[in-house]
PDB file of C-alpha atoms in Angstrom:
ATOM      1  CA  MET A 197      54.915  79.792  13.824  1.00  0.00           C
ATOM      2  CA  LYS A 198      54.019  79.292  17.471  1.00  0.00           C
ATOM      3  CA  ILE A 199      55.676  80.982  20.420  1.00  0.00           C
ATOM      4  CA  ARG A 200      55.417  80.432  24.164  1.00  0.00           C
ATOM      5  CA  ILE A 201      55.369  83.384  26.556  1.00  0.00           C
ATOM      6  CA  SER A 202      56.001  82.419  30.169  1.00  0.00           C
ATOM      7  CA  TRP A 203      56.222  84.236  33.504  1.00  0.00           C
ATOM      8  CA  PRO A 204      56.356  83.017  37.117  1.00  0.00           C
ATOM      9  CA  ALA A 205      52.570  82.494  37.489  1.00  0.00           C
ATOM     10  CA  GLY A 206      51.833  80.959  34.070  1.00  0.00           C
ATOM     11  CA  HIS A 207      52.237  80.904  30.318  1.00  0.00           C
ATOM     12  CA  VAL A 208      50.385  81.291  27.026  1.00  0.00           C
ATOM     13  CA  THR A 209      51.132  80.206  23.500  1.00  0.00           C
ATOM     14  CA  ALA A 210      50.508  82.349  20.453  1.00  0.00           C
ATOM     15  CA  THR A 211      50.271  81.763  16.732  1.00  0.00           C
ATOM     16  CA  LEU A 212      52.142  84.332  14.658  1.00  0.00           C
ATOM     17  CA  ASP A 213      51.260  85.413  11.139  1.00  0.00           C
ATOM     18  CA  ASP A 214      53.817  85.657   8.351  1.00  0.00           C
ATOM     19  CA  THR A 215      54.846  89.305   8.770  1.00  0.00           C
ATOM     20  CA  PRO A 216      58.236  91.036   8.644  1.00  0.00           C
ATOM     21  CA  THR A 217      58.087  91.878  12.354  1.00  0.00           C
ATOM     22  CA  ALA A 218      57.063  88.339  13.319  1.00  0.00           C
ATOM     23  CA  ALA A 219      60.059  87.009  11.357  1.00  0.00           C
ATOM     24  CA  THR A 220      62.351  89.467  13.171  1.00  0.00           C
ATOM     25  CA  LEU A 221      60.962  88.361  16.543  1.00  0.00           C
ATOM     26  CA  VAL A 222      61.272  84.638  15.815  1.00  0.00           C
ATOM     27  CA  ALA A 223      64.864  85.076  14.608  1.00  0.00           C
ATOM     28  CA  ALA A 224      65.759  86.694  17.954  1.00  0.00           C
ATOM     29  CA  LEU A 225      64.258  83.951  20.158  1.00  0.00           C
ATOM     30  CA  PRO A 226      64.653  83.077  22.933  1.00  0.00           C
ATOM     31  CA  LEU A 227      64.182  86.460  24.618  1.00  0.00           C
ATOM     32  CA  GLN A 228      64.035  87.365  28.286  1.00  0.00           C
ATOM     33  CA  ALA A 229      62.657  90.647  29.590  1.00  0.00           C
ATOM     34  CA  THR A 230      60.975  92.388  32.498  1.00  0.00           C
ATOM     35  CA  ALA A 231      57.205  92.756  32.303  1.00  0.00           C
ATOM     36  CA  HIS A 232      55.357  96.055  32.567  1.00  0.00           C
ATOM     37  CA  THR A 233      51.584  96.438  32.784  1.00  0.00           C
ATOM     38  CA  TRP A 234      49.353  99.228  31.503  1.00  0.00           C
ATOM     39  CA  GLY A 235      45.718  98.643  32.321  1.00  0.00           C
ATOM     40  CA  GLU A 236      44.904  95.230  30.890  1.00  0.00           C
ATOM     41  CA  GLU A 237      48.010  95.049  28.718  1.00  0.00           C
ATOM     42  CA  VAL A 238      51.374  93.400  29.328  1.00  0.00           C
ATOM     43  CA  TYR A 239      54.375  94.770  27.467  1.00  0.00           C
ATOM     44  CA  PHE A 240      58.114  94.279  27.593  1.00  0.00           C
ATOM     45  CA  ASP A 241      61.220  95.486  25.795  1.00  0.00           C
ATOM     46  CA  THR A 242      62.651  93.125  23.196  1.00  0.00           C
ATOM     47  CA  GLY A 243      65.692  95.122  22.092  1.00  0.00           C
ATOM     48  CA  LEU A 244      64.403  94.781  18.508  1.00  0.00           C
ATOM     49  CA  THR A 245      63.804  97.786  16.232  1.00  0.00           C
ATOM     50  CA  PRO A 246      61.491  96.794  13.357  1.00  0.00           C
ATOM     51  CA  ALA A 247      59.821  99.482  11.243  1.00  0.00           C
ATOM     52  CA  LEU A 248      56.142 100.336  11.587  1.00  0.00           C
ATOM     53  CA  GLU A 249      54.244  98.236   9.028  1.00  0.00           C
ATOM     54  CA  ALA A 250      51.612  99.683   6.667  1.00  0.00           C
ATOM     55  CA  ASP A 251      48.754  97.807   8.391  1.00  0.00           C
ATOM     56  CA  ALA A 252      49.709  98.823  11.955  1.00  0.00           C
ATOM     57  CA  ARG A 253      46.707  99.422  14.236  1.00  0.00           C
ATOM     58  CA  GLN A 254      46.055 101.133  17.549  1.00  0.00           C
ATOM     59  CA  VAL A 255      42.744  99.432  18.384  1.00  0.00           C
ATOM     60  CA  VAL A 256      43.011  95.636  18.379  1.00  0.00           C
ATOM     61  CA  ASP A 257      41.109  92.651  19.711  1.00  0.00           C
ATOM     62  CA  PRO A 258      42.024  91.342  23.169  1.00  0.00           C
ATOM     63  CA  GLY A 259      44.595  88.587  22.705  1.00  0.00           C
ATOM     64  CA  THR A 260      46.344  90.261  19.783  1.00  0.00           C
ATOM     65  CA  VAL A 261      50.118  89.886  19.733  1.00  0.00           C
ATOM     66  CA  ALA A 262      51.387  93.317  18.747  1.00  0.00           C
ATOM     67  CA  PHE A 263      54.745  95.036  18.444  1.00  0.00           C
ATOM     68  CA  TRP A 264      55.005  98.598  19.736  1.00  0.00           C
ATOM     69  CA  THR A 265      57.746 100.077  17.534  1.00  0.00           C
ATOM     70  CA  GLU A 266      58.002 103.282  19.587  1.00  0.00           C
ATOM     71  CA  GLY A 267      58.972 101.222  22.651  1.00  0.00           C
ATOM     72  CA  ASN A 268      60.766  98.291  20.955  1.00  0.00           C
ATOM     73  CA  ALA A 269      58.297  96.149  22.877  1.00  0.00           C
ATOM     74  CA  LEU A 270      55.951  93.237  22.483  1.00  0.00           C
ATOM     75  CA  ALA A 271      52.465  94.408  23.542  1.00  0.00           C
ATOM     76  CA  LEU A 272      49.902  91.869  24.693  1.00  0.00           C
ATOM     77  CA  PRO A 273      46.493  93.430  25.422  1.00  0.00           C
ATOM     78  CA  TYR A 274      43.864  91.281  27.111  1.00  0.00           C
ATOM     79  CA  GLY A 275      41.339  94.048  27.823  1.00  0.00           C
ATOM     80  CA  PRO A 276      41.041  97.832  28.118  1.00  0.00           C
ATOM     81  CA  THR A 277      44.038 100.116  28.620  1.00  0.00           C
ATOM     82  CA  PRO A 278      43.956 103.539  30.335  1.00  0.00           C
ATOM     83  CA  ILE A 279      43.179 105.243  26.983  1.00  0.00           C
ATOM     84  CA  SER A 280      40.539 102.754  25.799  1.00  0.00           C
ATOM     85  CA  ARG A 281      37.041 103.892  24.947  1.00  0.00           C
ATOM     86  CA  ASP A 282      34.422 101.562  26.418  1.00  0.00           C
ATOM     87  CA  HIS A 283      35.785  98.004  26.427  1.00  0.00           C
ATOM     88  CA  GLU A 284      38.176  98.162  23.449  1.00  0.00           C
ATOM     89  CA  SER A 285      41.886  97.316  23.625  1.00  0.00           C
ATOM     90  CA  ARG A 286      43.555 100.587  22.590  1.00  0.00           C
ATOM     91  CA  LEU A 287      47.342 100.515  22.431  1.00  0.00           C
ATOM     92  CA  ALA A 288      49.537 103.548  23.201  1.00  0.00           C
ATOM     93  CA  SER A 289      50.064 104.160  19.475  1.00  0.00           C
ATOM     94  CA  PRO A 290      49.732 102.136  16.247  1.00  0.00           C
ATOM     95  CA  CYS A 291      51.482  98.766  16.544  1.00  0.00           C
ATOM     96  CA  ASN A 292      52.433  96.004  14.133  1.00  0.00           C
ATOM     97  CA  VAL A 293      50.030  93.074  14.452  1.00  0.00           C
ATOM     98  CA  LEU A 294      51.922  89.774  14.673  1.00  0.00           C
ATOM     99  CA  GLY A 295      49.260  87.215  15.557  1.00  0.00           C
ATOM    100  CA  ARG A 296      46.981  86.000  18.371  1.00  0.00           C
ATOM    101  CA  ILE A 297      47.202  84.392  21.780  1.00  0.00           C
ATOM    102  CA  ASP A 298      45.912  80.803  21.643  1.00  0.00           C
ATOM    103  CA  GLY A 299      43.049  80.285  24.099  1.00  0.00           C
ATOM    104  CA  ASP A 300      41.963  82.796  26.735  1.00  0.00           C
ATOM    105  CA  PRO A 301      44.166  85.921  26.739  1.00  0.00           C
ATOM    106  CA  ARG A 302      42.945  86.758  30.268  1.00  0.00           C
ATOM    107  CA  ALA A 303      45.634  84.354  31.514  1.00  0.00           C
ATOM    108  CA  LEU A 304      47.884  87.411  31.087  1.00  0.00           C
ATOM    109  CA  ALA A 305      46.110  89.008  34.083  1.00  0.00           C
ATOM    110  CA  THR A 306      48.462  87.025  36.353  1.00  0.00           C
ATOM    111  CA  VAL A 307      51.529  88.878  35.011  1.00  0.00           C
ATOM    112  CA  ARG A 308      52.803  91.464  37.498  1.00  0.00           C
ATOM    113  CA  GLY A 309      55.016  94.436  36.713  1.00  0.00           C
ATOM    114  CA  GLY A 310      58.608  93.376  37.293  1.00  0.00           C
ATOM    115  CA  ASP A 311      57.993  89.691  36.497  1.00  0.00           C
ATOM    116  CA  ALA A 312      60.617  87.944  34.404  1.00  0.00           C
ATOM    117  CA  VAL A 313      59.122  87.052  31.021  1.00  0.00           C
ATOM    118  CA  ARG A 314      60.569  84.550  28.563  1.00  0.00           C
ATOM    119  CA  VAL A 315      59.564  84.219  24.910  1.00  0.00           C
ATOM    120  CA  GLN A 316      60.626  81.111  22.998  1.00  0.00           C
ATOM    121  CA  ARG A 317      59.510  78.915  20.137  1.00  0.00           C
ATOM    122  CA  ALA A 318      56.653  76.641  21.167  1.00  0.00           C
TER     123      ALA A 318
END
């Protein structure tokens, strides 16, 4: 399944894996939210409350599409966060991994806190 994440300055598409949280997200589309940034990560509340999956991870590759269950938020890291060690993408806590951004995840650097974000099927 592909999704499109758009904001005033741009957009990315992402390919989602077949996971319970990805299915929950897709069923709720389209979603609109307000973006927040944390280092080189964009996150936003989805209003969804999936459970933490057994393979949840805190350190992920840049461009990973993750779901932060503690914040009911989609988390999109494109580089280091304030708690990263060296150049890793370390999320606030373990997150469900849903898939990957297609192409260069650094496009997310144009998202500003407070931007309107829309997630829809691609």
